[in-house]
PDB file of C-alpha atoms in Angstrom:
ATOM      1  CA  MET A   1     102.662  93.841 113.664  1.00  0.00           C
ATOM      2  CA  LEU A   2     105.079  92.654 110.980  1.00  0.00           C
ATOM      3  CA  GLU A   3     108.009  93.093 113.336  1.00  0.00           C
ATOM      4  CA  ASP A   4     106.285  91.089 116.083  1.00  0.00           C
ATOM      5  CA  LEU A   5     105.309  88.294 113.716  1.00  0.00           C
ATOM      6  CA  GLY A   6     108.771  88.377 112.193  1.00  0.00           C
ATOM      7  CA  SER A   7     110.318  87.627 115.573  1.00  0.00           C
ATOM      8  CA  LEU A   8     107.882  84.725 116.013  1.00  0.00           C
ATOM      9  CA  SER A   9     108.275  83.412 112.475  1.00  0.00           C
ATOM     10  CA  GLY A  10     109.375  79.785 112.458  1.00  0.00           C
ATOM     11  CA  THR A  11     108.128  79.190 116.019  1.00  0.00           C
ATOM     12  CA  PRO A  12     104.897  77.487 117.139  1.00  0.00           C
ATOM     13  CA  TRP A  13     103.697  80.719 118.747  1.00  0.00           C
ATOM     14  CA  VAL A  14     102.720  82.302 115.454  1.00  0.00           C
ATOM     15  CA  TYR A  15     100.360  79.366 114.801  1.00  0.00           C
ATOM     16  CA  VAL A  16      98.912  79.624 118.318  1.00  0.00           C
ATOM     17  CA  ILE A  17      98.200  83.352 117.940  1.00  0.00           C
ATOM     18  CA  VAL A  18      96.682  82.945 114.476  1.00  0.00           C
ATOM     19  CA  SER A  19      94.560  79.959 115.567  1.00  0.00           C
ATOM     20  CA  LEU A  20      93.168  81.697 118.659  1.00  0.00           C
ATOM     21  CA  SER A  21      92.274  84.762 116.623  1.00  0.00           C
ATOM     22  CA  ILE A  22      90.449  82.685 114.011  1.00  0.00           C
ATOM     23  CA  VAL A  23      88.537  80.601 116.576  1.00  0.00           C
ATOM     24  CA  LEU A  24      87.405  83.665 118.553  1.00  0.00           C
ATOM     25  CA  ASP A  25      86.652  85.682 115.430  1.00  0.00           C
ATOM     26  CA  VAL A  26      83.340  83.827 115.002  1.00  0.00           C
ATOM     27  CA  PHE A  27      82.160  85.369 118.291  1.00  0.00           C
ATOM     28  CA  VAL A  28      83.952  88.709 117.911  1.00  0.00           C
ATOM     29  CA  PRO A  29      83.974  89.448 114.153  1.00  0.00           C
ATOM     30  CA  ILE A  30      86.051  92.597 114.654  1.00  0.00           C
ATOM     31  CA  LEU A  31      89.141  90.501 115.477  1.00  0.00           C
ATOM     32  CA  PRO A  32      91.677  90.845 112.625  1.00  0.00           C
ATOM     33  CA  SER A  33      92.147  87.130 111.994  1.00  0.00           C
ATOM     34  CA  GLY A  34      92.412  87.561 108.235  1.00  0.00           C
ATOM     35  CA  ILE A  35      94.969  90.332 108.643  1.00  0.00           C
ATOM     36  CA  LEU A  36      97.023  88.158 111.012  1.00  0.00           C
ATOM     37  CA  VAL A  37      97.042  85.270 108.538  1.00  0.00           C
ATOM     38  CA  ILE A  38      98.135  87.582 105.727  1.00  0.00           C
ATOM     39  CA  ALA A  39     100.777  89.266 107.900  1.00  0.00           C
ATOM     40  CA  ALA A  40     102.215  85.902 108.982  1.00  0.00           C
ATOM     41  CA  ALA A  41     102.408  84.679 105.377  1.00  0.00           C
ATOM     42  CA  THR A  42     103.850  88.003 104.186  1.00  0.00           C
ATOM     43  CA  THR A  43     106.539  87.986 106.865  1.00  0.00           C
ATOM     44  CA  ALA A  44     107.565  84.396 106.129  1.00  0.00           C
ATOM     45  CA  ALA A  45     107.632  84.935 102.355  1.00  0.00           C
ATOM     46  CA  GLY A  46     109.446  88.274 102.621  1.00  0.00           C
ATOM     47  CA  THR A  47     112.063  86.861 104.977  1.00  0.00           C
ATOM     48  CA  GLY A  48     112.627  83.957 102.644  1.00  0.00           C
ATOM     49  CA  THR A  49     113.075  86.273  99.667  1.00  0.00           C
ATOM     50  CA  ALA A  50     115.669  88.348 101.499  1.00  0.00           C
ATOM     51  CA  ALA A  51     117.592  85.264 102.605  1.00  0.00           C
ATOM     52  CA  ASP A  52     117.633  83.913  99.057  1.00  0.00           C
ATOM     53  CA  ALA A  53     119.013  87.208  97.736  1.00  0.00           C
ATOM     54  CA  VAL A  54     121.782  87.261 100.330  1.00  0.00           C
ATOM     55  CA  GLY A  55     122.699  83.634  99.775  1.00  0.00           C
ATOM     56  CA  GLY A  56     123.115  84.040  96.034  1.00  0.00           C
ATOM     57  CA  VAL A  57     123.445  80.288  95.576  1.00  0.00           C
ATOM     58  CA  GLU A  58     120.891  78.325  93.596  1.00  0.00           C
ATOM     59  CA  VAL A  59     120.962  75.322  95.932  1.00  0.00           C
ATOM     60  CA  THR A  60     120.411  77.562  98.964  1.00  0.00           C
ATOM     61  CA  ALA A  61     117.466  79.240  97.247  1.00  0.00           C
ATOM     62  CA  THR A  62     115.922  75.839  96.512  1.00  0.00           C
ATOM     63  CA  VAL A  63     116.202  74.820 100.154  1.00  0.00           C
ATOM     64  CA  HIS A  64     114.645  78.087 101.315  1.00  0.00           C
ATOM     65  CA  SER A  65     111.860  77.753  98.724  1.00  0.00           C
ATOM     66  CA  GLY A  66     110.994  74.224  99.887  1.00  0.00           C
ATOM     67  CA  ALA A  67     111.045  75.307 103.526  1.00  0.00           C
ATOM     68  CA  HIS A  68     108.711  78.200 102.873  1.00  0.00           C
ATOM     69  CA  VAL A  69     106.303  76.097 100.829  1.00  0.00           C
ATOM     70  CA  ALA A  70     106.059  73.768 103.835  1.00  0.00           C
ATOM     71  CA  GLU A  71     105.550  76.777 106.106  1.00  0.00           C
ATOM     72  CA  MET A  72     102.757  78.140 103.885  1.00  0.00           C
ATOM     73  CA  LEU A  73     101.049  74.744 103.789  1.00  0.00           C
ATOM     74  CA  SER A  74     101.275  74.506 107.594  1.00  0.00           C
ATOM     75  CA  LEU A  75      99.768  77.981 107.942  1.00  0.00           C
ATOM     76  CA  MET A  76      96.938  77.071 105.556  1.00  0.00           C
ATOM     77  CA  LEU A  77      96.187  73.875 107.479  1.00  0.00           C
ATOM     78  CA  CYS A  78      96.330  75.734 110.797  1.00  0.00           C
ATOM     79  CA  ALA A  79      93.989  78.499 109.578  1.00  0.00           C
ATOM     80  CA  ALA A  80      91.517  76.084 107.984  1.00  0.00           C
ATOM     81  CA  THR A  81      91.404  73.838 111.070  1.00  0.00           C
ATOM     82  CA  ALA A  82      90.914  76.797 113.421  1.00  0.00           C
ATOM     83  CA  SER A  83      88.155  78.123 111.174  1.00  0.00           C
ATOM     84  CA  VAL A  84      86.219  74.851 111.274  1.00  0.00           C
ATOM     85  CA  LEU A  85      86.791  74.499 115.025  1.00  0.00           C
ATOM     86  CA  GLY A  86      85.392  77.990 115.663  1.00  0.00           C
ATOM     87  CA  ASP A  87      82.420  77.288 113.405  1.00  0.00           C
ATOM     88  CA  MET A  88      81.578  74.079 115.230  1.00  0.00           C
ATOM     89  CA  VAL A  89      81.904  75.642 118.691  1.00  0.00           C
ATOM     90  CA  ALA A  90      79.486  78.424 117.673  1.00  0.00           C
ATOM     91  CA  TYR A  91      77.192  75.877 116.021  1.00  0.00           C
ATOM     92  CA  ARG A  92      77.084  73.678 119.134  1.00  0.00           C
ATOM     93  CA  LEU A  93      76.470  76.598 121.492  1.00  0.00           C
ATOM     94  CA  ALA A  94      73.663  77.937 119.316  1.00  0.00           C
ATOM     95  CA  ARG A  95      72.125  74.480 118.951  1.00  0.00           C
ATOM     96  CA  ARG A  96      72.057  73.897 122.715  1.00  0.00           C
ATOM     97  CA  GLY A  97      70.869  77.387 123.576  1.00  0.00           C
ATOM     98  CA  GLY A  98      68.523  77.583 120.639  1.00  0.00           C
ATOM     99  CA  ASP A  99      65.767  79.640 122.236  1.00  0.00           C
ATOM    100  CA  ARG A 100      68.144  82.313 123.525  1.00  0.00           C
ATOM    101  CA  PHE A 101      69.986  82.644 120.213  1.00  0.00           C
ATOM    102  CA  ASP A 102      66.726  82.456 118.285  1.00  0.00           C
ATOM    103  CA  ARG A 103      65.354  85.447 120.197  1.00  0.00           C
ATOM    104  CA  ALA A 104      68.584  87.368 119.601  1.00  0.00           C
ATOM    105  CA  ILE A 105      68.476  86.637 115.876  1.00  0.00           C
ATOM    106  CA  GLY A 106      64.742  87.371 115.751  1.00  0.00           C
ATOM    107  CA  ARG A 107      65.392  90.949 116.817  1.00  0.00           C
ATOM    108  CA  SER A 108      67.343  91.535 113.606  1.00  0.00           C
ATOM    109  CA  ARG A 109      65.489  91.368 110.293  1.00  0.00           C
ATOM    110  CA  ARG A 110      68.769  90.894 108.450  1.00  0.00           C
ATOM    111  CA  LEU A 111      69.860  87.981 110.632  1.00  0.00           C
ATOM    112  CA  THR A 112      66.416  86.366 110.407  1.00  0.00           C
ATOM    113  CA  THR A 113      66.482  86.513 106.604  1.00  0.00           C
ATOM    114  CA  ALA A 114      70.009  85.116 106.530  1.00  0.00           C
ATOM    115  CA  GLN A 115      69.004  82.265 108.849  1.00  0.00           C
ATOM    116  CA  GLN A 116      66.031  81.331 106.667  1.00  0.00           C
ATOM    117  CA  ARG A 117      68.111  81.395 103.489  1.00  0.00           C
ATOM    118  CA  LEU A 118      70.801  79.293 105.137  1.00  0.00           C
ATOM    119  CA  GLY A 119      68.320  76.617 106.191  1.00  0.00           C
ATOM    120  CA  THR A 120      66.856  76.413 102.702  1.00  0.00           C
ATOM    121  CA  ALA A 121      70.278  76.279 101.058  1.00  0.00           C
ATOM    122  CA  LEU A 122      71.576  73.514 103.316  1.00  0.00           C
ATOM    123  CA  THR A 123      68.411  71.446 102.908  1.00  0.00           C
ATOM    124  CA  ARG A 124      68.698  71.646  99.121  1.00  0.00           C
ATOM    125  CA  GLY A 125      72.379  70.790  99.205  1.00  0.00           C
ATOM    126  CA  GLY A 126      73.312  74.304  98.115  1.00  0.00           C
ATOM    127  CA  GLY A 127      75.687  74.980 100.973  1.00  0.00           C
ATOM    128  CA  GLY A 128      77.796  77.201  98.752  1.00  0.00           C
ATOM    129  CA  ILE A 129      76.291  80.052 100.759  1.00  0.00           C
ATOM    130  CA  VAL A 130      78.411  78.851 103.698  1.00  0.00           C
ATOM    131  CA  VAL A 131      81.542  79.305 101.570  1.00  0.00           C
ATOM    132  CA  LEU A 132      80.474  82.776 100.429  1.00  0.00           C
ATOM    133  CA  ALA A 133      79.599  83.787 103.981  1.00  0.00           C
ATOM    134  CA  ARG A 134      83.103  82.870 105.152  1.00  0.00           C
ATOM    135  CA  PHE A 135      84.468  85.765 103.116  1.00  0.00           C
ATOM    136  CA  ALA A 136      81.670  88.261 103.851  1.00  0.00           C
ATOM    137  CA  PRO A 137      81.961  90.570 106.899  1.00  0.00           C
ATOM    138  CA  ALA A 138      80.395  88.814 109.920  1.00  0.00           C
ATOM    139  CA  GLY A 139      78.960  86.220 107.523  1.00  0.00           C
ATOM    140  CA  ARG A 140      80.713  83.379 109.297  1.00  0.00           C
ATOM    141  CA  SER A 141      79.026  84.290 112.588  1.00  0.00           C
ATOM    142  CA  VAL A 142      75.570  84.451 111.027  1.00  0.00           C
ATOM    143  CA  VAL A 143      76.013  81.126 109.242  1.00  0.00           C
ATOM    144  CA  SER A 144      77.450  79.176 112.189  1.00  0.00           C
ATOM    145  CA  LEU A 145      74.978  80.492 114.757  1.00  0.00           C
ATOM    146  CA  GLY A 146      72.103  80.275 112.284  1.00  0.00           C
ATOM    147  CA  ALA A 147      72.858  76.649 111.480  1.00  0.00           C
ATOM    148  CA  GLY A 148      72.806  75.802 115.195  1.00  0.00           C
ATOM    149  CA  VAL A 149      69.588  77.695 115.930  1.00  0.00           C
ATOM    150  CA  ALA A 150      67.890  76.107 112.910  1.00  0.00           C
ATOM    151  CA  HIS A 151      69.003  72.656 114.183  1.00  0.00           C
ATOM    152  CA  ARG A 152      70.785  71.765 110.958  1.00  0.00           C
ATOM    153  CA  THR A 153      72.556  68.420 111.284  1.00  0.00           C
ATOM    154  CA  VAL A 154      76.333  68.132 111.535  1.00  0.00           C
ATOM    155  CA  ARG A 155      76.291  66.170 108.286  1.00  0.00           C
ATOM    156  CA  GLU A 156      74.642  69.110 106.556  1.00  0.00           C
ATOM    157  CA  PHE A 157      76.861  71.813 108.014  1.00  0.00           C
ATOM    158  CA  LEU A 158      80.338  70.376 108.665  1.00  0.00           C
ATOM    159  CA  PRO A 159      81.400  69.558 105.069  1.00  0.00           C
ATOM    160  CA  TRP A 160      80.525  73.054 103.893  1.00  0.00           C
ATOM    161  CA  SER A 161      82.230  74.610 106.912  1.00  0.00           C
ATOM    162  CA  ALA A 162      85.385  72.626 106.103  1.00  0.00           C
ATOM    163  CA  LEU A 163      85.277  73.705 102.456  1.00  0.00           C
ATOM    164  CA  ALA A 164      84.694  77.329 103.473  1.00  0.00           C
ATOM    165  CA  GLY A 165      87.566  77.287 105.963  1.00  0.00           C
ATOM    166  CA  LEU A 166      89.940  75.728 103.453  1.00  0.00           C
ATOM    167  CA  ALA A 167      88.997  78.165 100.674  1.00  0.00           C
ATOM    168  CA  TRP A 168      89.415  81.156 102.991  1.00  0.00           C
ATOM    169  CA  ALA A 169      92.738  79.887 104.351  1.00  0.00           C
ATOM    170  CA  VAL A 170      94.190  79.172 100.905  1.00  0.00           C
ATOM    171  CA  TYR A 171      93.104  82.578  99.607  1.00  0.00           C
ATOM    172  CA  SER A 172      94.403  84.513 102.624  1.00  0.00           C
ATOM    173  CA  VAL A 173      97.752  82.726 102.847  1.00  0.00           C
ATOM    174  CA  SER A 174      98.252  83.001  99.090  1.00  0.00           C
ATOM    175  CA  LEU A 175      97.667  86.748  99.223  1.00  0.00           C
ATOM    176  CA  GLY A 176     100.264  87.146 101.960  1.00  0.00           C
ATOM    177  CA  TYR A 177     102.746  84.818 100.301  1.00  0.00           C
ATOM    178  CA  PHE A 178     102.710  86.428  96.872  1.00  0.00           C
ATOM    179  CA  GLY A 179     102.648  89.929  98.362  1.00  0.00           C
ATOM    180  CA  GLY A 180     105.669  89.153 100.530  1.00  0.00           C
ATOM    181  CA  HIS A 181     107.445  87.303  97.722  1.00  0.00           C
ATOM    182  CA  TRP A 182     107.081  90.156  95.248  1.00  0.00           C
ATOM    183  CA  LEU A 183     107.276  93.209  97.531  1.00  0.00           C
ATOM    184  CA  GLY A 184     109.062  91.852 100.602  1.00  0.00           C
ATOM    185  CA  ALA A 185     107.912  91.907 104.230  1.00  0.00           C
ATOM    186  CA  SER A 186     106.635  95.481 104.174  1.00  0.00           C
ATOM    187  CA  TRP A 187     103.521  97.367 105.197  1.00  0.00           C
ATOM    188  CA  MET A 188     102.822  98.010 101.510  1.00  0.00           C
ATOM    189  CA  SER A 189     102.608  94.315 100.616  1.00  0.00           C
ATOM    190  CA  THR A 190     100.446  93.580 103.661  1.00  0.00           C
ATOM    191  CA  ALA A 191      98.137  96.520 102.927  1.00  0.00           C
ATOM    192  CA  LEU A 192      97.641  95.471  99.302  1.00  0.00           C
ATOM    193  CA  SER A 193      96.895  91.893 100.372  1.00  0.00           C
ATOM    194  CA  VAL A 194      94.383  93.094 102.975  1.00  0.00           C
ATOM    195  CA  VAL A 195      92.661  95.258 100.330  1.00  0.00           C
ATOM    196  CA  ALA A 196      92.339  92.150  98.139  1.00  0.00           C
ATOM    197  CA  LEU A 197      90.871  90.234 101.093  1.00  0.00           C
ATOM    198  CA  PHE A 198      88.278  92.952 101.740  1.00  0.00           C
ATOM    199  CA  ALA A 199      87.478  93.065  98.022  1.00  0.00           C
ATOM    200  CA  ALA A 200      86.658  89.353  98.128  1.00  0.00           C
ATOM    201  CA  GLY A 201      84.475  89.990 101.195  1.00  0.00           C
ATOM    202  CA  SER A 202      82.574  92.760  99.417  1.00  0.00           C
ATOM    203  CA  ALA A 203      82.041  90.542  96.382  1.00  0.00           C
ATOM    204  CA  ALA A 204      80.781  87.702  98.596  1.00  0.00           C
ATOM    205  CA  ALA A 205      78.364  90.032 100.414  1.00  0.00           C
ATOM    206  CA  PHE A 206      77.052  91.285  97.062  1.00  0.00           C
ATOM    207  CA  LEU A 207      76.480  87.745  95.748  1.00  0.00           C
ATOM    208  CA  MET A 208      74.665  86.781  98.958  1.00  0.00           C
ATOM    209  CA  ARG A 209      72.285  89.741  98.581  1.00  0.00           C
ATOM    210  CA  ARG A 210      71.407  89.075  94.948  1.00  0.00           C
ATOM    211  CA  PRO A 211      68.591  86.532  95.620  1.00  0.00           C
ATOM    212  CA  GLU A 212      66.941  89.051  97.968  1.00  0.00           C
ATOM    213  CA  ARG A 213      66.984  91.685  95.227  1.00  0.00           C
ATOM    214  CA  ARG A 214      65.390  89.320  92.751  1.00  0.00           C
ATOM    215  CA  THR A 215      62.669  88.494  95.258  1.00  0.00           C
ATOM    216  CA  ALA A 216      62.043  92.187  95.896  1.00  0.00           C
ATOM    217  CA  HIS A 217      61.469  92.755  92.174  1.00  0.00           C
TER     218      HIS A 217
END
């Protein structure tokens, strides 16, 4: 994967591939969108580090550093925009086909509980659950589809979706960048960054379950 992304680094295709993966990931949560974002950032950062070392000139290093900062910012913006776009597509589809999605969600106790909690949180202005869900496994799908089925307004859902997408994009790209900068464009740096991403997802899932545990007691 790193070799493929390395050959595409600096071309628009890497942004197209990452964006498509992120948009479709809301419907197929098993797609490795987070891993692709990290791998792209790792490859760019690692390549930049190697070039700086070969150049050995301070001015050259400064130019490379500025170029890679711009590349990281572009990747963050691309990932965040694709995340919000995917959320809104799922939201719109669920809102229009409410009955069908409602029956599908109703067959799962877990999804039903998540939908109810989402509606309450958004109504009270506590849409932080949308941000947490963006990091939790399949949480983005539940939140986006649940908001549509529950007929939450765009004004209620969109700002939190944008914040969630931006937070996730910044975190993912930062993991890849620092991993690639410190360890180079290697499988080790990507693996460590992915572990950190999954750790954040586990923490988010735990925090989302805490209110249910309090209620149970």
